[in-house]
CSV table of C-alpha atoms in Angstrom, one decimal:
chain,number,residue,atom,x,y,z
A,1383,UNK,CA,-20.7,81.6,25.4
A,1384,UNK,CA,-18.7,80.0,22.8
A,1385,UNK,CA,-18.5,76.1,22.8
A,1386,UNK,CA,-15.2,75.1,24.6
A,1387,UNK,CA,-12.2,75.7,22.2
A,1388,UNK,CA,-9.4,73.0,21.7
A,1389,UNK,CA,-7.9,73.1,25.3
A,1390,UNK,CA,-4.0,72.5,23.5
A,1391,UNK,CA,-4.6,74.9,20.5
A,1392,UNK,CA,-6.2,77.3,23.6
A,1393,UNK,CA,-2.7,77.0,25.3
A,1394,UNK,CA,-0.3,76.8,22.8
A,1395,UNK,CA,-1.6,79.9,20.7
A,1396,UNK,CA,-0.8,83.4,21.2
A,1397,UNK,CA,-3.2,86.2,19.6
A,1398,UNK,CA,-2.7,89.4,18.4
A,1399,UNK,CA,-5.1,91.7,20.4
A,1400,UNK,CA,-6.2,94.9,20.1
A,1401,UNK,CA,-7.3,97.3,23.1
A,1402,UNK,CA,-8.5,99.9,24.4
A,1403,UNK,CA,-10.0,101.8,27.7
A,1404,UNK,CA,-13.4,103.5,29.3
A,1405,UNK,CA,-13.3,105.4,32.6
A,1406,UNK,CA,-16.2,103.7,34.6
A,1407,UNK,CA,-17.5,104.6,38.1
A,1408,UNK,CA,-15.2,101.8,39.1
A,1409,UNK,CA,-11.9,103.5,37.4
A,1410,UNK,CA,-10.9,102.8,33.9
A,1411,UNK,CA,-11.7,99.1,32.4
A,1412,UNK,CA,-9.6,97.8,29.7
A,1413,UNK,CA,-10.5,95.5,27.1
A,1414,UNK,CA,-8.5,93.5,24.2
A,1415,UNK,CA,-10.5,91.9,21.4
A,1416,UNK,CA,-8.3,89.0,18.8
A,1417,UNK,CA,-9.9,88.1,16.0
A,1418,UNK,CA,-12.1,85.6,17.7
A,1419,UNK,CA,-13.8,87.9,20.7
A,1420,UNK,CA,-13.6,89.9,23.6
A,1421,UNK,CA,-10.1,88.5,24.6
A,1422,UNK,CA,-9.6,90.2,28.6
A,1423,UNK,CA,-11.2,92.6,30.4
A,1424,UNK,CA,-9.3,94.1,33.0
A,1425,UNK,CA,-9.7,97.2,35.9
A,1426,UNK,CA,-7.5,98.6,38.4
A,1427,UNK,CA,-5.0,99.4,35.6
A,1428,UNK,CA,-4.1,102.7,35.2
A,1429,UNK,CA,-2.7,103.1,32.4
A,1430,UNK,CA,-1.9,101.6,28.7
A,1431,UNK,CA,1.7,100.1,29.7
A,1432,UNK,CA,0.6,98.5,32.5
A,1433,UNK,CA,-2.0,96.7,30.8
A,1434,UNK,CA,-0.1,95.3,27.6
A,1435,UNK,CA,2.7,93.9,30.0
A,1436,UNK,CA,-0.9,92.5,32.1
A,1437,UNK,CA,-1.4,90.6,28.9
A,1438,UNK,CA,2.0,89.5,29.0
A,1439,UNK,CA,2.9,86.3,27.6
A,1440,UNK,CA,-0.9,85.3,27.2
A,1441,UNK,CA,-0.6,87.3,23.5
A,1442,UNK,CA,1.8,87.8,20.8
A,1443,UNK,CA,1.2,90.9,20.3
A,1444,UNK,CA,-1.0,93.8,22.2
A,1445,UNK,CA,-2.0,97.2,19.4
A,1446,UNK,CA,-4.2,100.3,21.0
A,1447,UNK,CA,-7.2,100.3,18.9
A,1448,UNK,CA,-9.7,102.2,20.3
A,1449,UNK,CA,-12.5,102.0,17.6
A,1450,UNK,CA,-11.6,98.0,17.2
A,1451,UNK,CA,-13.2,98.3,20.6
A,1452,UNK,CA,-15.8,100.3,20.4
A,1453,UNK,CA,-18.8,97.7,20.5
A,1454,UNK,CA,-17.5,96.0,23.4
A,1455,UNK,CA,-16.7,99.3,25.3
A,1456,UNK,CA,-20.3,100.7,24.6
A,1457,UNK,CA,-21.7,97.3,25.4
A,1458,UNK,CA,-19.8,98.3,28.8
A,1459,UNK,CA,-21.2,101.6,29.4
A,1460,UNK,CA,-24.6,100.8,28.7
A,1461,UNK,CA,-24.0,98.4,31.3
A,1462,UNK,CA,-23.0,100.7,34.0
A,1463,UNK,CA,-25.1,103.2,32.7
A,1464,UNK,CA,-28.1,100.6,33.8
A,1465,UNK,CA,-29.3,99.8,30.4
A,1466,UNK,CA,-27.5,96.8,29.6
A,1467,UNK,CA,-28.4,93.7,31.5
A,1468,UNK,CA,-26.7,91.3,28.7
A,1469,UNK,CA,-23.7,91.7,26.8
A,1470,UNK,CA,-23.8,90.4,23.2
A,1471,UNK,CA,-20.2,89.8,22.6
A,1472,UNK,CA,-18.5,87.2,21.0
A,1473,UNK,CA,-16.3,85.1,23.8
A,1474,UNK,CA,-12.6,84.2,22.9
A,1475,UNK,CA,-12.1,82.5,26.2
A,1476,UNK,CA,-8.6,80.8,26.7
A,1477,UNK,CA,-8.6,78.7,30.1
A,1478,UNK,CA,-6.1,76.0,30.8
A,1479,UNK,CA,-8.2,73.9,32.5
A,1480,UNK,CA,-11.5,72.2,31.6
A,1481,UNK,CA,-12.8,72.2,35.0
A,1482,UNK,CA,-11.6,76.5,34.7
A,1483,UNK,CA,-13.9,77.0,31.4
A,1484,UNK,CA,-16.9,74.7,33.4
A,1485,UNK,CA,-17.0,76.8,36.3
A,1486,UNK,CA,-17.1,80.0,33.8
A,1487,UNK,CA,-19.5,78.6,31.5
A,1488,UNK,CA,-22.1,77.9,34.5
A,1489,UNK,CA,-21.3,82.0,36.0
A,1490,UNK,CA,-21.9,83.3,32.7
A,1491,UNK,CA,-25.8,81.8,32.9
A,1492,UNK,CA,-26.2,84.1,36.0
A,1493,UNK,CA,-29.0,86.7,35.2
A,1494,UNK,CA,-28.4,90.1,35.8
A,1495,UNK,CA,-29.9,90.7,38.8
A,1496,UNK,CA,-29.6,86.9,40.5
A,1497,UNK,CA,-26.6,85.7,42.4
A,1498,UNK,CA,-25.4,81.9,42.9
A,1499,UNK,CA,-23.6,80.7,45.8
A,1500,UNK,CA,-20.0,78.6,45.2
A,1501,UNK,CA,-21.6,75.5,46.4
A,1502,UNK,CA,-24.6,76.0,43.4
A,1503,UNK,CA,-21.5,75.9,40.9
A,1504,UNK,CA,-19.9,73.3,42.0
A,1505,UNK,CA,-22.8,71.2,42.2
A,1506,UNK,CA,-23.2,72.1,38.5
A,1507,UNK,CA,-20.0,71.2,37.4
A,1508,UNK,CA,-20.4,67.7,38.9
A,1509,UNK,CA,-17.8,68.8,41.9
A,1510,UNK,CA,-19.9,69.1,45.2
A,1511,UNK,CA,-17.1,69.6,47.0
A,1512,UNK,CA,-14.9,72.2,44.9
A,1513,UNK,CA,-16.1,75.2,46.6
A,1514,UNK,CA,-12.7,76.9,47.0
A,1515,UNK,CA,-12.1,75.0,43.7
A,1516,UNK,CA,-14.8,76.9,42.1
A,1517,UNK,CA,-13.3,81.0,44.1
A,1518,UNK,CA,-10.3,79.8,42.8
A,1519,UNK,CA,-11.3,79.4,38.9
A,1520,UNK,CA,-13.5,82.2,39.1
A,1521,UNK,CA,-9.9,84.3,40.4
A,1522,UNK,CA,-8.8,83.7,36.7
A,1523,UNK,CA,-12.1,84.7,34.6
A,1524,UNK,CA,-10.0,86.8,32.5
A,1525,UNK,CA,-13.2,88.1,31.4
A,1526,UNK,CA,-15.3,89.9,34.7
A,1527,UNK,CA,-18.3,91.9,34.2
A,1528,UNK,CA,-18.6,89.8,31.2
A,1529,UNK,CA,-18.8,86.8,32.4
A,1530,UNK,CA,-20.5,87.7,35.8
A,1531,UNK,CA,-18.6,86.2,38.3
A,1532,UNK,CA,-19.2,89.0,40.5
A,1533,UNK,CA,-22.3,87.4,41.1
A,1534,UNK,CA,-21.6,84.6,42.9
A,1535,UNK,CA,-21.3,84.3,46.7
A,1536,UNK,CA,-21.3,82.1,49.8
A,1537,UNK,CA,-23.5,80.0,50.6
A,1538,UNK,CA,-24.3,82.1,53.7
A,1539,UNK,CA,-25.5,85.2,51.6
A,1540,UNK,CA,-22.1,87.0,52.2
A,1541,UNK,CA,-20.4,88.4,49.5
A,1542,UNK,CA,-17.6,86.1,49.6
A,1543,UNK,CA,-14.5,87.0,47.6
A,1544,UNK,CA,-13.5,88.8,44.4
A,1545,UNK,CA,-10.3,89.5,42.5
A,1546,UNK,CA,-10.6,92.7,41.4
A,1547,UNK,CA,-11.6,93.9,45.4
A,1548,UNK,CA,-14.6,93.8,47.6
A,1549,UNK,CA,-15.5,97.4,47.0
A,1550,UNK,CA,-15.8,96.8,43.1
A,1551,UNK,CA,-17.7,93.5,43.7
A,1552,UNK,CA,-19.9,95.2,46.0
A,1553,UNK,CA,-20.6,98.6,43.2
A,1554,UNK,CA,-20.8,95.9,40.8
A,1555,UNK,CA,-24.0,94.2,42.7
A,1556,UNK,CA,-25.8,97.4,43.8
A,1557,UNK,CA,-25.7,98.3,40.2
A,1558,UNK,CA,-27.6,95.2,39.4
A,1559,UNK,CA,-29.9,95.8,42.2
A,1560,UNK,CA,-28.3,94.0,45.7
A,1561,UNK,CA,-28.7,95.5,48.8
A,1562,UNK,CA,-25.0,95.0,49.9
């Protein structure tokens, strides 16, 4: 992962991204790369107009550009094909909050294969009380499967949480080898 950009520039600028789509076993998964990195990574869209107006305001402007994609989107399928277990992709991660990129930074170090529970993370990010703190930044990874945060879960074991839906959450761990 990237070292943390200017948290004012990260705010203030607007890229021009370019996107594209693969049909996964967990539905289609769009992606939008700027000129820096993987920009968002998105599922349970369904279609190409629903995703720019996803990106919204967070971008200037939003072109389809399959090929521009290409590496990230076979980096993807490898992965849910089982033979990725890392993704090599430059990061263009834009978080408001420093506590945000923190929280992301220490759930992108998660092995393939491992899990860490809320506390662990917030321990890490010198907050040993932020739990919900921590479910809450993870909410706004704009950049799942990437940055794993699928991975992390209560302190109990349970799965805890997840954005994108507890049935995605749990394919996502049995691909990586979690009985769930």
């Amino acid at each position: 992962m990237q070292d943390k950009p200017n948290a004012s520039k990260a705010r203030a600028s607007r890229p021009v991204v370019r996107f594209g789509s693969l049909e996964t076993p967990i539905g289609p998964v769009f992606v939008a790369i700027s000129n820096s990195g993987l920009f968002d990574v998105a599922f349970g869209v369904t279609n190409q107009v629903r995703y720019v107006a996803r990106l919204g305001t967070r971008v200037e402007r939003a072109l389809p550009d399959q090929r521009a994609v290409s590496g990230v989107l076979d980096q993807l399928d490898s992965y849910f094909s089982g033979n990725v277990t890392r993704f090599s992709i430059p990061l263009d991660l834009r978080v408001p909050t420093d506590f945000t990129y923190r929280v992301l930074r220490n759930a992108s170090r998660i092995p393939f294969g491992r899990t860490m529970s809320y506390g662990e993370i917030a321990k890490r990010v010198d907050s040993p009380c932020a739990s919900r703190a921590v479910g809450g930044a993870l909410g706004r990874n704009p950049l799942p499967i990437v940055i794993p945060c699928h991975r992390v879960i209560r302190g109990d074991g349970s799965i805890g949480g997840f954005t994108g839906g507890l049935d995605i959450k749990k394919h996502l761990l049995r691909l990586e080898g979690h009985l769930v």
